[in-house]
PDB file of C-alpha atoms in Angstrom:
ATOM      1  CA  GLU A  28      67.098  57.878  67.407  1.00 93.00           C
ATOM      2  CA  GLU A  29      70.790  57.560  66.912  1.00 96.00           C
ATOM      3  CA  ILE A  30      72.804  55.353  68.940  1.00 97.00           C
ATOM      4  CA  PRO A  31      76.566  54.418  69.658  1.00 97.00           C
ATOM      5  CA  PRO A  32      77.745  51.783  67.770  1.00 97.00           C
ATOM      6  CA  PRO A  33      76.067  47.831  68.829  1.00 97.00           C
ATOM      7  CA  GLN A  34      78.492  45.335  70.737  1.00 97.00           C
ATOM      8  CA  SER A  35      78.198  42.945  67.668  1.00 97.00           C
ATOM      9  CA  ILE A  36      77.700  43.245  64.124  1.00 97.00           C
ATOM     10  CA  ARG A  37      76.430  41.367  61.179  1.00 97.00           C
ATOM     11  CA  PRO A  38      77.329  43.533  58.023  1.00 97.00           C
ATOM     12  CA  SER A  39      76.057  44.013  54.823  1.00 95.00           C
ATOM     13  CA  ASP A  40      75.508  41.250  52.189  1.00 93.00           C
ATOM     14  CA  PRO A  41      73.503  41.619  49.620  1.00 96.00           C
ATOM     15  CA  THR A  42      72.752  37.614  49.522  1.00 97.00           C
ATOM     16  CA  PHE A  43      69.666  38.174  47.040  1.00 97.00           C
ATOM     17  CA  LEU A  44      71.796  39.800  44.692  1.00 97.00           C
ATOM     18  CA  TRP A  45      73.744  36.529  45.106  1.00 96.00           C
ATOM     19  CA  ASP A  46      71.354  33.955  44.777  1.00 97.00           C
ATOM     20  CA  LEU A  47      69.730  35.447  41.724  1.00 96.00           C
ATOM     21  CA  ALA A  48      73.411  35.253  39.416  1.00 95.00           C
ATOM     22  CA  ALA A  49      73.670  31.495  41.213  1.00 95.00           C
ATOM     23  CA  LEU A  50      70.360  30.802  39.824  1.00 95.00           C
ATOM     24  CA  THR A  51      70.386  32.274  35.909  1.00 94.00           C
ATOM     25  CA  ALA A  52      73.910  30.400  36.466  1.00 94.00           C
ATOM     26  CA  ALA A  53      72.109  26.931  37.146  1.00 92.00           C
ATOM     27  CA  ALA A  54      69.431  27.577  34.344  1.00 90.00           C
ATOM     28  CA  SER A  55      71.994  28.318  31.664  1.00 90.00           C
ATOM     29  CA  GLN A  56      74.152  24.715  32.383  1.00 90.00           C
ATOM     30  CA  GLN A  57      71.891  22.637  32.800  1.00 84.00           C
ATOM     31  CA  ALA A  58      68.344  22.641  31.775  1.00 81.00           C
ATOM     32  CA  ILE A  59      65.260  22.974  34.890  1.00 84.00           C
ATOM     33  CA  GLU A  60      62.290  21.245  33.980  1.00 85.00           C
ATOM     34  CA  LEU A  61      59.440  23.174  35.817  1.00 87.00           C
ATOM     35  CA  THR A  62      56.008  21.578  36.905  1.00 86.00           C
ATOM     36  CA  ARG A  63      53.187  21.904  34.960  1.00 82.00           C
ATOM     37  CA  ALA A  64      51.650  24.684  37.201  1.00 81.00           C
ATOM     38  CA  GLY A  65      54.735  26.291  36.084  1.00 82.00           C
ATOM     39  CA  SER A  66      56.972  25.830  39.759  1.00 87.00           C
ATOM     40  CA  LEU A  67      59.707  24.833  40.704  1.00 89.00           C
ATOM     41  CA  PRO A  68      60.331  21.168  41.119  1.00 90.00           C
ATOM     42  CA  LYS A  69      61.166  20.018  44.621  1.00 92.00           C
ATOM     43  CA  ARG A  70      63.926  17.916  43.945  1.00 92.00           C
ATOM     44  CA  ALA A  71      65.616  20.515  41.500  1.00 91.00           C
ATOM     45  CA  ALA A  72      64.544  23.114  44.151  1.00 93.00           C
ATOM     46  CA  GLN A  73      66.855  21.298  46.799  1.00 94.00           C
ATOM     47  CA  ARG A  74      69.903  20.566  44.302  1.00 93.00           C
ATOM     48  CA  LEU A  75      69.605  24.671  44.099  1.00 94.00           C
ATOM     49  CA  LEU A  76      70.049  25.107  47.976  1.00 95.00           C
ATOM     50  CA  PRO A  77      73.806  25.183  48.719  1.00 95.00           C
ATOM     51  CA  SER A  78      74.691  27.053  45.878  1.00 95.00           C
ATOM     52  CA  LEU A  79      72.629  29.568  47.723  1.00 96.00           C
ATOM     53  CA  ALA A  80      73.646  32.335  50.232  1.00 95.00           C
ATOM     54  CA  SER A  81      70.336  33.636  51.979  1.00 95.00           C
ATOM     55  CA  ASP A  82      69.812  32.534  55.707  1.00 93.00           C
ATOM     56  CA  ARG A  83      66.231  31.644  54.352  1.00 94.00           C
ATOM     57  CA  THR A  84      67.759  28.413  53.191  1.00 94.00           C
ATOM     58  CA  HIS A  85      68.391  27.359  56.677  1.00 92.00           C
ATOM     59  CA  ARG A  86      65.223  27.539  57.890  1.00 89.00           C
ATOM     60  CA  ARG A  87      62.433  25.115  57.851  1.00 91.00           C
ATOM     61  CA  GLU A  88      62.661  23.040  54.341  1.00 93.00           C
ATOM     62  CA  VAL A  89      59.191  24.376  53.646  1.00 93.00           C
ATOM     63  CA  ASP A  90      60.209  27.844  54.111  1.00 93.00           C
ATOM     64  CA  ALA A  91      63.694  27.264  52.009  1.00 95.00           C
ATOM     65  CA  LEU A  92      61.625  25.964  49.304  1.00 95.00           C
ATOM     66  CA  GLU A  93      59.469  29.041  48.838  1.00 95.00           C
ATOM     67  CA  TYR A  94      62.403  31.296  49.259  1.00 96.00           C
ATOM     68  CA  VAL A  95      63.935  29.323  46.367  1.00 96.00           C
ATOM     69  CA  GLU A  96      60.682  29.666  43.999  1.00 95.00           C
ATOM     70  CA  MET A  97      60.338  33.367  45.094  1.00 96.00           C
ATOM     71  CA  LEU A  98      63.919  33.762  43.608  1.00 96.00           C
ATOM     72  CA  LYS A  99      62.921  32.100  40.522  1.00 95.00           C
ATOM     73  CA  GLN A 100      59.384  34.101  40.131  1.00 94.00           C
ATOM     74  CA  GLU A 101      61.548  37.783  40.811  1.00 96.00           C
ATOM     75  CA  ALA A 102      64.331  36.614  38.150  1.00 95.00           C
ATOM     76  CA  VAL A 103      61.448  35.483  35.831  1.00 93.00           C
ATOM     77  CA  GLU A 104      59.575  39.140  36.283  1.00 94.00           C
ATOM     78  CA  LEU A 105      62.894  41.362  36.049  1.00 95.00           C
ATOM     79  CA  GLY A 106      63.767  38.806  32.643  1.00 94.00           C
ATOM     80  CA  ILE A 107      66.597  37.784  33.822  1.00 95.00           C
ATOM     81  CA  ILE A 108      65.597  34.041  33.072  1.00 93.00           C
ATOM     82  CA  SER A 109      62.615  33.004  31.243  1.00 89.00           C
ATOM     83  CA  ALA A 110      60.553  29.804  31.062  1.00 78.00           C
ATOM     84  CA  PRO A 111      59.325  29.174  27.344  1.00 72.00           C
ATOM     85  CA  PRO A 112      57.283  25.806  26.923  1.00 65.00           C
ATOM     86  CA  SER A 113      59.773  22.396  26.181  1.00 56.00           C
ATOM     87  CA  THR A 114      58.999  21.250  22.791  1.00 55.00           C
ATOM     88  CA  SER A 115      59.523  17.663  23.996  1.00 53.00           C
ATOM     89  CA  ARG A 116      57.157  17.122  27.275  1.00 55.00           C
ATOM     90  CA  HIS A 117      55.583  20.661  26.647  1.00 60.00           C
ATOM     91  CA  ARG A 118      56.149  21.719  29.853  1.00 71.00           C
ATOM     92  CA  GLU A 119      58.203  25.188  30.966  1.00 80.00           C
ATOM     93  CA  THR A 120      61.987  24.738  31.206  1.00 83.00           C
ATOM     94  CA  LEU A 121      64.177  27.686  32.804  1.00 86.00           C
ATOM     95  CA  THR A 122      66.553  29.736  30.514  1.00 88.00           C
ATOM     96  CA  THR A 123      68.488  32.881  30.645  1.00 90.00           C
ATOM     97  CA  GLY A 124      65.872  35.256  29.916  1.00 90.00           C
ATOM     98  CA  ASP A 125      66.058  38.579  27.301  1.00 93.00           C
ATOM     99  CA  ARG A 126      67.355  41.283  29.509  1.00 95.00           C
ATOM    100  CA  ILE A 127      70.373  39.590  31.152  1.00 93.00           C
ATOM    101  CA  ASN A 128      73.084  41.464  29.237  1.00 94.00           C
ATOM    102  CA  SER A 129      71.403  44.967  30.327  1.00 94.00           C
ATOM    103  CA  TRP A 130      70.902  43.357  34.005  1.00 95.00           C
ATOM    104  CA  SER A 131      74.946  42.235  33.692  1.00 93.00           C
ATOM    105  CA  LEU A 132      75.425  45.889  32.880  1.00 95.00           C
ATOM    106  CA  HIS A 133      74.204  47.102  36.305  1.00 95.00           C
ATOM    107  CA  ASP A 134      76.450  47.469  39.034  1.00 95.00           C
ATOM    108  CA  SER A 135      74.944  46.437  42.659  1.00 95.00           C
ATOM    109  CA  VAL A 136      73.064  49.523  43.422  1.00 96.00           C
ATOM    110  CA  MET A 137      71.349  49.460  40.902  1.00 96.00           C
ATOM    111  CA  GLN A 138      70.585  46.215  41.165  1.00 96.00           C
ATOM    112  CA  ALA A 139      69.680  46.320  44.818  1.00 97.00           C
ATOM    113  CA  ARG A 140      67.537  49.631  43.819  1.00 96.00           C
ATOM    114  CA  ARG A 141      65.319  47.684  40.582  1.00 95.00           C
ATOM    115  CA  LEU A 142      64.360  45.452  43.025  1.00 96.00           C
ATOM    116  CA  PHE A 143      63.653  47.867  45.790  1.00 96.00           C
ATOM    117  CA  LYS A 144      61.383  49.907  43.619  1.00 95.00           C
ATOM    118  CA  ARG A 145      59.203  46.725  42.990  1.00 95.00           C
ATOM    119  CA  TRP A 146      59.053  45.437  46.073  1.00 96.00           C
ATOM    120  CA  PRO A 147      55.758  47.900  47.800  1.00 93.00           C
ATOM    121  CA  GLY A 148      53.921  46.121  45.159  1.00 93.00           C
ATOM    122  CA  ASP A 149      55.770  43.046  44.429  1.00 95.00           C
ATOM    123  CA  ARG A 150      52.962  40.485  45.131  1.00 93.00           C
ATOM    124  CA  TRP A 151      55.689  37.451  45.307  1.00 94.00           C
ATOM    125  CA  TRP A 152      58.106  38.744  47.454  1.00 96.00           C
ATOM    126  CA  ILE A 153      58.131  37.081  50.821  1.00 94.00           C
ATOM    127  CA  ASP A 154      58.490  39.411  54.078  1.00 93.00           C
ATOM    128  CA  LEU A 155      59.249  37.467  57.086  1.00 94.00           C
ATOM    129  CA  PRO A 156      58.574  38.411  60.434  1.00 93.00           C
ATOM    130  CA  GLY A 157      60.373  39.075  63.238  1.00 93.00           C
ATOM    131  CA  ALA A 158      61.450  36.007  65.437  1.00 93.00           C
ATOM    132  CA  ASP A 159      58.849  38.043  68.469  1.00 92.00           C
ATOM    133  CA  TYR A 160      56.081  37.719  66.051  1.00 89.00           C
ATOM    134  CA  GLU A 161      52.881  36.196  67.318  1.00 87.00           C
ATOM    135  CA  GLU A 162      49.550  36.068  64.964  1.00 82.00           C
ATOM    136  CA  TRP A 163      46.521  38.732  65.671  1.00 75.00           C
ATOM    137  CA  HIS A 164      43.926  39.546  63.575  1.00 74.00           C
ATOM    138  CA  THR A 165      46.439  38.727  60.157  1.00 77.00           C
ATOM    139  CA  PHE A 166      43.185  39.396  57.985  1.00 73.00           C
ATOM    140  CA  TYR A 167      43.645  43.452  58.639  1.00 75.00           C
ATOM    141  CA  LEU A 168      46.989  42.880  57.458  1.00 79.00           C
ATOM    142  CA  GLU A 169      48.189  44.973  54.663  1.00 83.00           C
ATOM    143  CA  LEU A 170      52.010  44.632  53.727  1.00 88.00           C
ATOM    144  CA  PRO A 171      52.214  46.871  50.652  1.00 90.00           C
ATOM    145  CA  LEU A 172      51.636  49.662  53.268  1.00 88.00           C
ATOM    146  CA  ALA A 173      53.615  48.370  55.613  1.00 90.00           C
ATOM    147  CA  ARG A 174      56.837  48.449  52.815  1.00 94.00           C
ATOM    148  CA  LYS A 175      55.897  51.922  51.807  1.00 94.00           C
ATOM    149  CA  ALA A 176      56.057  53.349  55.550  1.00 92.00           C
ATOM    150  CA  VAL A 177      59.540  51.392  56.186  1.00 95.00           C
ATOM    151  CA  ALA A 178      60.828  52.954  52.877  1.00 95.00           C
ATOM    152  CA  GLU A 179      58.962  56.381  53.574  1.00 94.00           C
ATOM    153  CA  GLN A 180      61.130  56.485  56.993  1.00 95.00           C
ATOM    154  CA  LEU A 181      64.519  54.690  55.818  1.00 96.00           C
ATOM    155  CA  LEU A 182      64.901  57.691  53.261  1.00 96.00           C
ATOM    156  CA  LYS A 183      65.454  60.015  56.384  1.00 96.00           C
ATOM    157  CA  CYS A 184      67.765  57.848  57.512  1.00 97.00           C
ATOM    158  CA  GLN A 185      72.022  58.695  57.130  1.00 97.00           C
ATOM    159  CA  PRO A 186      74.630  56.095  55.683  1.00 97.00           C
ATOM    160  CA  GLY A 187      77.214  55.043  58.495  1.00 96.00           C
ATOM    161  CA  VAL A 188      74.803  55.968  61.325  1.00 98.00           C
ATOM    162  CA  TRP A 189      73.356  53.692  64.026  1.00 98.00           C
ATOM    163  CA  TYR A 190      70.060  53.842  64.862  1.00 98.00           C
ATOM    164  CA  SER A 191      67.818  51.924  67.548  1.00 97.00           C
ATOM    165  CA  LEU A 192      65.129  49.390  65.607  1.00 97.00           C
ATOM    166  CA  HIS A 193      63.006  50.252  68.445  1.00 96.00           C
ATOM    167  CA  SER A 194      63.019  53.848  67.649  1.00 96.00           C
ATOM    168  CA  PHE A 195      62.536  53.562  64.048  1.00 96.00           C
ATOM    169  CA  ARG A 196      59.672  51.034  64.883  1.00 94.00           C
ATOM    170  CA  ALA A 197      57.815  53.816  67.399  1.00 93.00           C
ATOM    171  CA  THR A 198      58.400  56.488  65.124  1.00 94.00           C
ATOM    172  CA  ILE A 199      55.949  54.163  62.331  1.00 91.00           C
ATOM    173  CA  GLN A 200      53.596  53.807  65.256  1.00 88.00           C
ATOM    174  CA  GLY A 201      53.468  57.309  66.562  1.00 86.00           C
ATOM    175  CA  ALA A 202      52.662  58.757  63.029  1.00 83.00           C
ATOM    176  CA  ASP A 203      49.938  56.138  62.632  1.00 81.00           C
ATOM    177  CA  PRO A 204      49.213  53.037  65.006  1.00 80.00           C
ATOM    178  CA  TYR A 205      46.995  51.519  61.950  1.00 80.00           C
ATOM    179  CA  VAL A 206      48.964  52.070  59.128  1.00 81.00           C
ATOM    180  CA  LEU A 207      49.501  48.315  58.686  1.00 80.00           C
ATOM    181  CA  ARG A 208      45.542  48.124  59.099  1.00 79.00           C
ATOM    182  CA  PRO A 209      43.850  51.159  57.908  1.00 74.00           C
ATOM    183  CA  SER A 210      40.707  49.021  57.278  1.00 70.00           C
ATOM    184  CA  GLN A 211      40.233  48.371  61.024  1.00 68.00           C
ATOM    185  CA  ARG A 212      40.974  51.814  61.952  1.00 67.00           C
ATOM    186  CA  CYS A 213      37.101  52.832  59.436  1.00 64.00           C
ATOM    187  CA  ALA A 214      35.759  49.713  61.685  1.00 58.00           C
ATOM    188  CA  GLY A 215      33.369  52.065  63.420  1.00 57.00           C
ATOM    189  CA  GLU A 216      31.948  50.342  66.823  1.00 58.00           C
ATOM    190  CA  ALA A 217      34.628  46.967  66.361  1.00 57.00           C
ATOM    191  CA  GLY A 218      37.524  49.037  65.348  1.00 57.00           C
ATOM    192  CA  PHE A 219      36.847  51.278  68.906  1.00 60.00           C
ATOM    193  CA  LYS A 220      36.959  48.095  70.373  1.00 66.00           C
ATOM    194  CA  LEU A 221      40.016  46.917  68.865  1.00 71.00           C
ATOM    195  CA  ALA A 222      42.061  49.891  69.611  1.00 70.00           C
ATOM    196  CA  GLU A 223      43.305  49.072  73.098  1.00 72.00           C
ATOM    197  CA  GLU A 224      44.550  45.717  71.792  1.00 74.00           C
ATOM    198  CA  LEU A 225      46.258  47.073  68.932  1.00 74.00           C
ATOM    199  CA  ARG A 226      48.481  48.984  71.077  1.00 78.00           C
ATOM    200  CA  ALA A 227      48.807  46.248  73.376  1.00 77.00           C
ATOM    201  CA  HIS A 228      49.592  43.652  70.728  1.00 79.00           C
ATOM    202  CA  TRP A 229      51.354  46.450  68.473  1.00 83.00           C
ATOM    203  CA  ASP A 230      55.226  45.182  69.332  1.00 88.00           C
ATOM    204  CA  LYS A 231      54.546  41.679  68.829  1.00 89.00           C
ATOM    205  CA  THR A 232      52.337  41.819  65.817  1.00 88.00           C
ATOM    206  CA  ASP A 233      52.970  44.657  63.320  1.00 88.00           C
ATOM    207  CA  GLY A 234      56.056  45.891  64.902  1.00 91.00           C
ATOM    208  CA  GLN A 235      57.955  41.998  64.380  1.00 93.00           C
ATOM    209  CA  ILE A 236      56.622  42.523  60.680  1.00 93.00           C
ATOM    210  CA  ILE A 237      58.847  45.587  60.510  1.00 95.00           C
ATOM    211  CA  THR A 238      61.441  43.956  62.332  1.00 96.00           C
ATOM    212  CA  GLY A 239      61.428  41.082  60.101  1.00 95.00           C
ATOM    213  CA  MET A 240      61.892  43.026  56.980  1.00 96.00           C
ATOM    214  CA  PHE A 241      64.868  44.862  57.845  1.00 97.00           C
ATOM    215  CA  ARG A 242      66.161  41.441  59.554  1.00 96.00           C
ATOM    216  CA  TYR A 243      65.654  39.406  55.875  1.00 96.00           C
ATOM    217  CA  THR A 244      64.602  42.054  53.080  1.00 96.00           C
ATOM    218  CA  LEU A 245      66.851  45.236  53.754  1.00 98.00           C
ATOM    219  CA  PHE A 246      69.482  42.973  54.805  1.00 97.00           C
ATOM    220  CA  GLU A 247      69.312  40.684  51.994  1.00 97.00           C
ATOM    221  CA  LEU A 248      69.347  43.791  49.615  1.00 97.00           C
ATOM    222  CA  GLY A 249      72.542  45.093  50.894  1.00 97.00           C
ATOM    223  CA  PHE A 250      71.078  48.108  52.465  1.00 98.00           C
ATOM    224  CA  VAL A 251      71.513  47.437  56.088  1.00 98.00           C
ATOM    225  CA  ALA A 252      73.932  46.088  58.381  1.00 98.00           C
ATOM    226  CA  LEU A 253      72.659  44.798  61.278  1.00 98.00           C
ATOM    227  CA  GLY A 254      73.436  45.418  65.353  1.00 98.00           C
ATOM    228  CA  TYR A 255      72.931  43.444  68.016  1.00 98.00           C
ATOM    229  CA  GLU A 256      73.656  43.862  71.915  1.00 96.00           C
ATOM    230  CA  ARG A 257      75.382  40.397  72.833  1.00 96.00           C
ATOM    231  CA  GLU A 258      78.830  39.667  72.047  1.00 94.00           C
ATOM    232  CA  ALA A 259      78.406  37.938  68.954  1.00 95.00           C
ATOM    233  CA  PRO A 260      75.892  37.799  66.446  1.00 94.00           C
ATOM    234  CA  PRO A 261      73.858  35.568  65.606  1.00 94.00           C
ATOM    235  CA  THR A 262      73.966  32.500  63.302  1.00 91.00           C
ATOM    236  CA  ALA A 263      71.954  31.921  60.362  1.00 86.00           C
ATOM    237  CA  ARG A 264      69.833  29.412  62.157  1.00 87.00           C
ATOM    238  CA  GLU A 265      69.493  31.227  65.538  1.00 91.00           C
ATOM    239  CA  LYS A 266      66.258  33.366  65.149  1.00 90.00           C
ATOM    240  CA  VAL A 267      67.035  36.490  67.406  1.00 95.00           C
ATOM    241  CA  ASN A 268      66.084  39.881  66.349  1.00 96.00           C
ATOM    242  CA  PRO A 269      68.464  42.622  66.009  1.00 97.00           C
ATOM    243  CA  ASP A 270      68.779  45.906  67.589  1.00 97.00           C
ATOM    244  CA  SER A 271      70.361  48.395  65.790  1.00 98.00           C
ATOM    245  CA  PHE A 272      70.615  48.937  62.345  1.00 98.00           C
ATOM    246  CA  MET A 273      72.805  51.062  59.829  1.00 98.00           C
ATOM    247  CA  LEU A 274      72.207  52.083  56.244  1.00 98.00           C
ATOM    248  CA  THR A 275      75.018  51.626  54.288  1.00 98.00           C
ATOM    249  CA  GLN A 276      76.202  53.605  51.285  1.00 97.00           C
ATOM    250  CA  LEU A 277      74.897  51.282  48.640  1.00 97.00           C
ATOM    251  CA  GLY A 278      71.179  51.344  50.176  1.00 97.00           C
ATOM    252  CA  TYR A 279      71.995  55.048  50.706  1.00 97.00           C
ATOM    253  CA  GLU A 280      72.880  55.368  46.769  1.00 96.00           C
ATOM    254  CA  ALA A 281      70.026  52.914  46.032  1.00 96.00           C
ATOM    255  CA  LEU A 282      67.244  54.584  47.676  1.00 95.00           C
ATOM    256  CA  HIS A 283      68.566  58.264  46.743  1.00 93.00           C
ATOM    257  CA  GLY A 284      69.825  57.766  43.299  1.00 81.00           C
ATOM    258  CA  GLU A 285      67.593  57.851  40.063  1.00 72.00           C
TER     259      GLU A 285
END
């Protein structure tokens, strides 16, 4: 559903692209030694936080540190940074990767596109739920399917147009209420008993997962601007769901370009 512009707006901001650059700069300027398990030590991750732009760094410390680790894993997968074995202490140390030069030649559209194409099956990416999320039968949820459904629906949106986020969720739910839980559909008698409960819980469970993808993932990649029916947009520390979204030109080009 297309709607008029909202009362307040959070302009699009590809914070994840910035944070990849900040992490790469840190790895190129200092020796960052990893733990024996290959993770960033807590102290090293904490030193990085002030240079990062994502709202995730303003959440609980455990969430912020998880974000830094996710950032590191994505950078390694992309070849922007690497972790060759250290010769002195037998631990890995972060350095710039073999693909840093090719990555630097991409504009922001291509960088965002490469990350978005990885997203549906990306095992490192953390999708945070919306502010009103309530856990309910989480073992049925399949995030890759949720990501795919959101990506397919987003292809139908036009840049510069404001859409109701409620209608976006309702469109996905109307097409298939089990889209995030296909195994529940096939659960026989138990599945039928849960069907009514799923309809009752959908907005607070599956719907909030979709909302979180807009609030964090799509916003962090610069794909969308977020709209709010309040006088001012929320600060980074406030847990408030957006009411609407607008696909950006960057997002449109990244979705449709080759």
